[in-house]
XYZ file of C-alpha atoms in Angstrom:
483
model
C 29.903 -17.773 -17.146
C 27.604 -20.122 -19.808
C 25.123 -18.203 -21.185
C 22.096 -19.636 -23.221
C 21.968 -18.025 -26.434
C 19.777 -15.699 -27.529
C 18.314 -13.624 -30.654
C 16.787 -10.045 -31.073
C 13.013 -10.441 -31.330
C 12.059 -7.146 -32.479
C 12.977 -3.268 -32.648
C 14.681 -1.514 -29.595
C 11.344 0.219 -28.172
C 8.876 -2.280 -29.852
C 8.093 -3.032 -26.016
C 8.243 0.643 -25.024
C 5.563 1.162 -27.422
C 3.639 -1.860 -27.201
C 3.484 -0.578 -23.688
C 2.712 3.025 -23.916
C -0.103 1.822 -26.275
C -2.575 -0.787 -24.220
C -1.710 1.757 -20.778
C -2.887 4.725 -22.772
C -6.308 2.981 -24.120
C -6.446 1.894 -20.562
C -6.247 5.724 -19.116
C -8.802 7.110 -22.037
C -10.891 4.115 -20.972
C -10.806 5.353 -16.905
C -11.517 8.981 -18.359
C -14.888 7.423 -20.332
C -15.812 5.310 -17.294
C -15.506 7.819 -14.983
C -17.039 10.654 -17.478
C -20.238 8.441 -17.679
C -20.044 7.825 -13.962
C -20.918 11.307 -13.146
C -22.972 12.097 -16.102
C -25.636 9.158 -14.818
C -24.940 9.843 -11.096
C -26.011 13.884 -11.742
C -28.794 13.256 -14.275
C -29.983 10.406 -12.131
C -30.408 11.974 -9.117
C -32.008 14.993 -10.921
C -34.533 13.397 -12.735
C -35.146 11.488 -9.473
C -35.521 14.552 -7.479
C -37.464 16.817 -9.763
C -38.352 14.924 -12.914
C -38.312 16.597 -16.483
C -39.820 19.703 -15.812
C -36.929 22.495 -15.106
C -38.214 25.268 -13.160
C -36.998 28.524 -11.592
C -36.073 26.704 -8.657
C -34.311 23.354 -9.861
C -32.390 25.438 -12.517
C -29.371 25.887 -10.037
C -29.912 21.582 -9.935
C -29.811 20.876 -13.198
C -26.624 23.098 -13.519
C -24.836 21.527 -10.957
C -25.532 17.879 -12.654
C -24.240 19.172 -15.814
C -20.626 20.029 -13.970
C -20.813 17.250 -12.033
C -18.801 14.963 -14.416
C -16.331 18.125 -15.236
C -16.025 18.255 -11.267
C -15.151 15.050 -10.811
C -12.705 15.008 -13.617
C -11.214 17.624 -12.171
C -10.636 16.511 -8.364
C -9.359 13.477 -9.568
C -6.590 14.460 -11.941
C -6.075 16.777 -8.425
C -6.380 13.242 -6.484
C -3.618 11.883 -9.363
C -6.454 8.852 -9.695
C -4.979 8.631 -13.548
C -1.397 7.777 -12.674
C -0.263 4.718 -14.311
C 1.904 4.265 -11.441
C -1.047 3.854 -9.119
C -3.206 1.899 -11.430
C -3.662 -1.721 -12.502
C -2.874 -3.194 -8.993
C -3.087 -2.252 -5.591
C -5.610 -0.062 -3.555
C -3.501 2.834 -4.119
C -6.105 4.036 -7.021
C -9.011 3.798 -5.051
C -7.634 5.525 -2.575
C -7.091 8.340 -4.350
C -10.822 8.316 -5.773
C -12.376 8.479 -2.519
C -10.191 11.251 -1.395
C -11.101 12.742 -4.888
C -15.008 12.090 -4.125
C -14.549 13.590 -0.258
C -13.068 16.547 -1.882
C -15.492 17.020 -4.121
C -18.069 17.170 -1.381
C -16.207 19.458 0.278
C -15.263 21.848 -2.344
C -19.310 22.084 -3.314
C -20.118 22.574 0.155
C -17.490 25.709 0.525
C -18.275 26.962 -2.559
C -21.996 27.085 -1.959
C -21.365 28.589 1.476
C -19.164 31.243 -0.203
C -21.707 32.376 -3.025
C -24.717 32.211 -0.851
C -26.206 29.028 -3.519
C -29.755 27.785 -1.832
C -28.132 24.081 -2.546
C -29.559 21.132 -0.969
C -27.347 19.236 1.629
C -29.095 16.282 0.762
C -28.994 16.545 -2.835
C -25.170 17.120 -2.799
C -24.487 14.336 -0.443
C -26.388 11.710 -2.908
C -25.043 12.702 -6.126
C -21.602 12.957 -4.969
C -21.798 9.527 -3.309
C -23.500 7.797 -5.669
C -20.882 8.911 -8.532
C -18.021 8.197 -6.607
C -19.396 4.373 -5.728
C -20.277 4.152 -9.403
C -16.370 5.236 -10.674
C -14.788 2.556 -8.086
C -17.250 -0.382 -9.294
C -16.690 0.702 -13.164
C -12.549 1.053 -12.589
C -12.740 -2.540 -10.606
C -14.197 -3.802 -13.796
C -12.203 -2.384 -16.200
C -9.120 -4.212 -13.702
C -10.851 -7.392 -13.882
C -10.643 -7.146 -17.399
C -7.358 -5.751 -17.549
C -6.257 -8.869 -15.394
C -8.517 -11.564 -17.380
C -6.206 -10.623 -20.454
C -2.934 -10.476 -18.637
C -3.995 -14.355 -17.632
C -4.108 -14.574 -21.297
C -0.831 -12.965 -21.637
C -1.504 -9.709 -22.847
C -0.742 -6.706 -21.768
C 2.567 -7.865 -19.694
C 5.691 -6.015 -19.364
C 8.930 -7.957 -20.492
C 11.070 -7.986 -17.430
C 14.707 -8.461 -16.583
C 15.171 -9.463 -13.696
C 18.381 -8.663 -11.760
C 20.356 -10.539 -8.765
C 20.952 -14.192 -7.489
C 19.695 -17.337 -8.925
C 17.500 -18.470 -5.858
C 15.546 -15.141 -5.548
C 15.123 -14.629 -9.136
C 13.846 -18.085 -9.217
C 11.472 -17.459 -6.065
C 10.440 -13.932 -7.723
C 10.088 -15.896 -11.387
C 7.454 -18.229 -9.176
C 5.696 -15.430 -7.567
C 5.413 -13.137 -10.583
C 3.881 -16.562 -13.060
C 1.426 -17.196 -10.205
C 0.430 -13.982 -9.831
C -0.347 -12.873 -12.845
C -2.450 -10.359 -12.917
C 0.857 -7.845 -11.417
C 1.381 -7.771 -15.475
C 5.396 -8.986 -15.439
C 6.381 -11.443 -17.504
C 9.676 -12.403 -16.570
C 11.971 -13.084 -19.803
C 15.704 -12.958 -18.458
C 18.237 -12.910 -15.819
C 21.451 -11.258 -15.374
C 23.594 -12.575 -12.359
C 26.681 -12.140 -10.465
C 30.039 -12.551 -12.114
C 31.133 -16.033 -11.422
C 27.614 -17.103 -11.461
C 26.214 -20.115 -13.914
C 22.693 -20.011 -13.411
C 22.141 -23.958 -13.910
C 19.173 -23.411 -11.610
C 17.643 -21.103 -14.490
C 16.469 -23.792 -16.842
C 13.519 -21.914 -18.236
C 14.757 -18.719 -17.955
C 17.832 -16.972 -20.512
C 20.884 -15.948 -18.951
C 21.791 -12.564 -20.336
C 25.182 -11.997 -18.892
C 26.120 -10.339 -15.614
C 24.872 -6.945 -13.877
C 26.995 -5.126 -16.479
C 25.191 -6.522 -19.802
C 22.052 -5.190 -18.196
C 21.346 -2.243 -20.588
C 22.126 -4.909 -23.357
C 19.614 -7.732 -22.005
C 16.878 -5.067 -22.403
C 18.248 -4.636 -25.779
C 18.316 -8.028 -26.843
C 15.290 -9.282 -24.805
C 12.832 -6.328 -26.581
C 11.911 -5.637 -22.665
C 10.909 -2.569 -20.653
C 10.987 -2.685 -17.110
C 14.128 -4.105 -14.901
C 13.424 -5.280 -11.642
C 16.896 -5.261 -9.395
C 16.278 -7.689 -6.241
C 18.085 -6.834 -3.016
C 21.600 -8.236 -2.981
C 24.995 -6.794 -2.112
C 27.003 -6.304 -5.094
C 24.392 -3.711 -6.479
C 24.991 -0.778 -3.985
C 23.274 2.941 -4.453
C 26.148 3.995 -6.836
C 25.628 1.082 -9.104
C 21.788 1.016 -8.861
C 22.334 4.617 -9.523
C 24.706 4.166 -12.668
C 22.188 1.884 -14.144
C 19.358 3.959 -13.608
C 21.451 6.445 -16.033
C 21.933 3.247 -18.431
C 18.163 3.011 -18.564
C 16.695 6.468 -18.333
C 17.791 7.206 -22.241
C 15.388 4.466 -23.846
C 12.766 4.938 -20.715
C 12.829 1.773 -19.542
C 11.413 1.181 -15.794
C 13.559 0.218 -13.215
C 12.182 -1.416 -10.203
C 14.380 -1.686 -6.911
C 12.661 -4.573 -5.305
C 12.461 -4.015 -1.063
C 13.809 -6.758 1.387
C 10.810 -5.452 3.263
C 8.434 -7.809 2.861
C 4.775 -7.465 2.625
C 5.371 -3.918 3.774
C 2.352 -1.658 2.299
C 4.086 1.775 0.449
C 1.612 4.044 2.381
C 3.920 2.516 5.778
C 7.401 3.491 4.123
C 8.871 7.012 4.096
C 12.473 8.334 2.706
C 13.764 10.731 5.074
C 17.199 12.659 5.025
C 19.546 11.879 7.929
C 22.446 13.409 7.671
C 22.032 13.694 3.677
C 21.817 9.968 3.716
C 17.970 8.675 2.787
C 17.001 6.686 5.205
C 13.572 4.217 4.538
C 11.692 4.372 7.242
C 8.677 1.867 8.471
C 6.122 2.992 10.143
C 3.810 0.854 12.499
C 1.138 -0.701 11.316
C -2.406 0.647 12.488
C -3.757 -2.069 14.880
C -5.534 0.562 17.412
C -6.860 4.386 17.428
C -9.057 6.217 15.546
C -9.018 4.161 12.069
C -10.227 1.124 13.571
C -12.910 2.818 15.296
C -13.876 3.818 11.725
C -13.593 -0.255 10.581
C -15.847 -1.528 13.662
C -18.487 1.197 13.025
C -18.017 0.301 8.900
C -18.519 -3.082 9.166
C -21.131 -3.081 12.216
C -23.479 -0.343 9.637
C -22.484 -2.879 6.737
C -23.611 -6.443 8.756
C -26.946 -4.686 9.584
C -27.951 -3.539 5.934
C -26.823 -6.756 4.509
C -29.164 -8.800 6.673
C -31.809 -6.388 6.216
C -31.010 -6.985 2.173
C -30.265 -10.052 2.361
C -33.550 -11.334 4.653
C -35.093 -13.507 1.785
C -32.096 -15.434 1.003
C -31.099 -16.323 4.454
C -34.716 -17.509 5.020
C -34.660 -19.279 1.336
C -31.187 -20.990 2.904
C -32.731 -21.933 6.055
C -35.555 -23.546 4.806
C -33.384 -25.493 2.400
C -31.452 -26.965 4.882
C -33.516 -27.824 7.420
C -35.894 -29.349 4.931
C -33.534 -31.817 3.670
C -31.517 -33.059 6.414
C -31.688 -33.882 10.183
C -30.335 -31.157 12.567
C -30.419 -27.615 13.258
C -29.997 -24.960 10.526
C -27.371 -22.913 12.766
C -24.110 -24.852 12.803
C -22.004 -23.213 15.973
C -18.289 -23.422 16.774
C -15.833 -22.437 18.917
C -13.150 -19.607 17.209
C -10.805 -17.799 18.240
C -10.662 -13.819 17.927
C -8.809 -10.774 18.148
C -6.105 -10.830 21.171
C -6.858 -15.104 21.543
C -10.503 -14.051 22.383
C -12.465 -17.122 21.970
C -16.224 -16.823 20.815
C -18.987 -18.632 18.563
C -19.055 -18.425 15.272
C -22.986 -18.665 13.603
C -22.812 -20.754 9.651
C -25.925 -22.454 7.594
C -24.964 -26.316 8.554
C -23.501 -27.944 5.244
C -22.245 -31.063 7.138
C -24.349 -34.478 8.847
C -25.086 -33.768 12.240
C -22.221 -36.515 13.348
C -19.500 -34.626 11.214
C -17.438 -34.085 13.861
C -17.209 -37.500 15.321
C -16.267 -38.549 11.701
C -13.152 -36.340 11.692
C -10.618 -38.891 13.006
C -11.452 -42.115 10.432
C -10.856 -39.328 7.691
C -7.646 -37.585 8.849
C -5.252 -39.421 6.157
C -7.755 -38.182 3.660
C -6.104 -34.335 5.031
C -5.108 -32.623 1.257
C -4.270 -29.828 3.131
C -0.716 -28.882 3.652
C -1.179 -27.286 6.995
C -3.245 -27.061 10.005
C -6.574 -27.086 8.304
C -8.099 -30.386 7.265
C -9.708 -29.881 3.840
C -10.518 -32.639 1.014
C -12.195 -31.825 -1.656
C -15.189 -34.679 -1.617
C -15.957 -34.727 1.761
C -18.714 -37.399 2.510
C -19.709 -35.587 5.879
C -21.107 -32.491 3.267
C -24.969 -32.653 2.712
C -26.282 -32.405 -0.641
C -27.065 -28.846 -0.233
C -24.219 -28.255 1.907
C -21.729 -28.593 -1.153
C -24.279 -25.920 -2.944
C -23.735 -23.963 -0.434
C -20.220 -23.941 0.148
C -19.654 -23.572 -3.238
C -21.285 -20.034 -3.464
C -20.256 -19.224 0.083
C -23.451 -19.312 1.112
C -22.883 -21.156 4.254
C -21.176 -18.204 5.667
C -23.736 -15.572 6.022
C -24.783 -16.318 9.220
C -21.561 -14.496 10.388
C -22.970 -11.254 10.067
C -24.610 -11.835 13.128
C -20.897 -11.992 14.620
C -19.819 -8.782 12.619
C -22.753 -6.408 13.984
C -22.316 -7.966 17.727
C -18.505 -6.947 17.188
C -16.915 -10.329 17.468
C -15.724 -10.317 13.657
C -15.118 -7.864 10.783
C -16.515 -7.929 7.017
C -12.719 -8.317 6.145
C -10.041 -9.943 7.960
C -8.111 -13.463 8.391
C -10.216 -16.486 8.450
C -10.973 -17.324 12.011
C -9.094 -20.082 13.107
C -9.852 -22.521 15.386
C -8.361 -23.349 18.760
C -6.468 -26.648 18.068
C -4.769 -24.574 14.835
C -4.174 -21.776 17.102
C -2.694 -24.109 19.373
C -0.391 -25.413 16.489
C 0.396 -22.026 15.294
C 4.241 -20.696 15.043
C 5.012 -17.640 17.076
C 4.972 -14.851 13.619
C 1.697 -17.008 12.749
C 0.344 -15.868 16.095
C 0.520 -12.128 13.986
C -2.805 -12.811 13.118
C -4.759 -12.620 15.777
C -3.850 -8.897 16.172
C -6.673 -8.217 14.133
C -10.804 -9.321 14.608
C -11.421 -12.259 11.813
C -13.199 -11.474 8.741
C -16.048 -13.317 6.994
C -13.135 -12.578 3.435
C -10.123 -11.535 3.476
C -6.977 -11.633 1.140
C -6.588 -15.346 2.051
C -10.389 -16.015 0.565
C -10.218 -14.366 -2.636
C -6.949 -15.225 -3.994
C -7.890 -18.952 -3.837
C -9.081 -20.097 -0.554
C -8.669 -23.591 0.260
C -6.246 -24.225 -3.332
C -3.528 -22.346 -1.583
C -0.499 -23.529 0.406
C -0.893 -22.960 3.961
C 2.602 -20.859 4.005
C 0.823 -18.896 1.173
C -2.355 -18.080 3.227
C -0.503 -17.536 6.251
C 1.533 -14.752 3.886
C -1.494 -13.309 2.649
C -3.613 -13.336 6.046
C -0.530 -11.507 7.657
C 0.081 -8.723 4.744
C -3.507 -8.170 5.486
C -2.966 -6.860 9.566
C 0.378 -5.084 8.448
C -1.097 -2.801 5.766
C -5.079 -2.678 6.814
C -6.682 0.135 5.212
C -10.486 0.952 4.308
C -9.751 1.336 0.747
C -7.953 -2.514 0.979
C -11.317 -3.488 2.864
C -12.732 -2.112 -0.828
C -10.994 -3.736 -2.671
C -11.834 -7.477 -0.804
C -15.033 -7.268 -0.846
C -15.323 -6.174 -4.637
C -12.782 -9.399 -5.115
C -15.109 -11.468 -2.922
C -17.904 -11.126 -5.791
C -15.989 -12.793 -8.121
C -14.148 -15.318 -6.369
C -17.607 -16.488 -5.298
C -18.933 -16.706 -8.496
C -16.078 -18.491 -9.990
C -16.239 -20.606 -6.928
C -12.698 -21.544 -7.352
C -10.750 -23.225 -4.148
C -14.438 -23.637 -2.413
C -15.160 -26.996 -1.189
């Protein structure tokens, strides 16, 4: 087998350490983050409540503000919310800090039950809240920034990565575009007989025996073994051995794809584990929990939002000819058809304009998109840009017809035109964003939003919802993809 040649970069655990080092700052700064959460959530609501003056009667208050950020400490080293494994990526953390924050409420309720404490429902179930909102928006900055210096290319782990040439090639691909997952691939180790001429910008360390040396020579910390059949349990298991002396992270990529961890259990059958998948959760009791969620969320946001939708309205029927509304046929949950509400951003004959600019398509799927569209208005391509257009649709949410997160809703010709696994997505109501919208929008592939859109209905989850919609802030002020 050729293999590229190579030279030691640094110390055996310089990577360990360099590792250990930025993930530990990152922990301390959670801890401070979530610390000052609940110190301004309990002295907030105080002060609020009562003022400055501490009487016989608030006394019992002002005590329970003081815990409060000790409290919440507390449930969520219980809630494991400070587990590197769970941070970083993922909903898994939030998760675990709204369990944290339900427990919380829960455990103040018993406990004020049990020692007969005269403690306001009210006041419990607005300081616990509000500090619990306040730790997910401060730990989805503290990712942003996390992920804005990965993009940079700091923080990364050095990665090995272990099986044959096309998938470590298509993971390579995957892990460079998606940066912000924090793995910088920086060598391969293949099958015996293998030459890894498809590798050119990656360095061939030798076979799946000289994996143990790689990590050596490549100053790495985390292997990532892809599914393939020469690496069986015993040998996964032998090099887990290899690896466990120096700490470095091995990761046993799935061949289930997409596949959400909270969906996957190991269970013993006949002293073999077995990985089993569990359904995803299209019906029942959870989604009755997402309709009510996002039918409570439409209303408040039009209530909030009132002056800018009039501001919007005004602006575009001001400075064009047509209606404001712009209404079109979509399709919905189960193939449901129904019409969708947006601000018009396009001339009133935009439609019958749609065949002379068809070669114009830049779009490598069923959608037609091009980025200098001459059917836009003026304010239309303001609008787009900031998502603005869109806000109509929360008419559609709180009448039931779409979700605040979910697949973009599709149209009936692109339905029409849709493959039978594409089809997936209409298990699910459409969303006004979704995980389609704020990884890119209209710069991704169509195979690549089709991926994303269909992750989305296999691993739905309220605290994925969360996630979105914090996402969806930023994506619309970087505007990126939006035309």
């Amino acid at each position: 087998m050729a293999a590229r040649p190579f030279q030691r970069v640094r110390g055996r655990h310089a990577a360990m350490s360099r590792r250990q080092d930025w993930e530990r700052r990152y922990v301390r700064s959670l801890l401070l983050s979530d610390l000052t959460a609940g110190v301004v959530a309990g002295a907030g609501t105080f002060f609020t409540r009562f003022g400055d003056q501490v009487t016989v009667y608030n006394r019992q208050y002002l005590v329970w503000s003081a815990l409060m950020p000790l409290a919440l400490l507390l449930v969520l080293v219980a809630a494991r919310a400070y587990e590197r494994r769970y941070l970083f990526v993922g909903s898994d953390e939030y998760q675990r800090v709204l369990r944290g924050g339900a427990g919380l409420v829960g455990g103040a309720a018993v406990v004020s039950y049990a020692l007969h404490l005269d403690l306001a429902r009210s006041y419990v179930l607005v300081a616990c809240p509000l500090a619990i909102v306040a730790i997910v928006v401060l730990r989805f900055v503290l990712r942003k920034r996390l992920h804005l210096a990965r993009s940079r290319g700091e923080n990364l782990r050095r990665v090995i990565v272990v099986g044959h040439e096309l998938s470590i090639i298509g993971m390579t691909r995957q892990l460079r575009r998606e940066r912000y997952h924090g793995l910088e691939v920086v060598g391969a180790c293949l099958p015996p007989g293998a030459d890894g001429v498809g590798l050119t910008d990656l360095t061939v360390f030798g076979t799946f025996d000289d994996v143990a040396t790689a990590v050596e020579l490549a100053d790495a910390d985390t292997v990532v073994v892809l599914s393939c059949p020469e690496l069986d349990g015993a040998a996964v298991r032998r090099l887990a051995w290899r690896l466990e002396r120096d700490e470095v992270d091995l990761v046993v990529a799935s061949a289930l794809v997409d596949v959400a961890g909270a969906r996957t259990t190991i269970r013993p059958f006949d002293g073999l584990p077995m990985l089993h998948v569990e359904h995803p959760r299209l019906h029942g009791g959870s989604r009755l929990v997402k309709d009510l969620v996002d039918r409570l969320g439409a209303a408040v946001l039009l209530i909030l939002l009132s002056p800018v939708l009039l501001t919007v309205a005004l602006c575009v029927g001001l400075t064009s000819r047509g209606p404001v509304l712009f209404r079109q046929v979509r399709v919905g949950r189960d193939g449901r058809l129904f019409r969708i509400f947006k601000f018009r951003s396009m001339y009133v004959d935009a439609e019958a304009r749609l065949a002379e600019l068809r070669h114009l398509n830049e779009h490598d799927g069923v959608l037609f998109k091009i980025r200098d569209d001459p059917r836009v208005t003026p304010v239309g391509q303001w609008l787009r840009r900031f998502s603005l257009d869109e806000l109509p649709q929360l008419l559609n949410v709180l009448s039931g017809q779409m979700s605040l997160v979910g697949p973009r809703p599709p149209l009936p010709t692109e339905v029409a035109a849709y493959a039978d696994d594409v089809r997936r997505r209409l298990a699910v109501k459409p969303g006004m964003t979704g995980l389609w919208q704020v990884s890119g929008r209209s710069d991704l592939s169509w195979e690549e939003a089709v991926r994303l859109d269909l992750r989305y209905v296999e691993n739905w989850s309220l605290s994925l919802d969360l996630v979105i919609l914090l996402r969806t802030v930023t994506a619309v002020v970087r505007s990126s993809g939006a035309y």
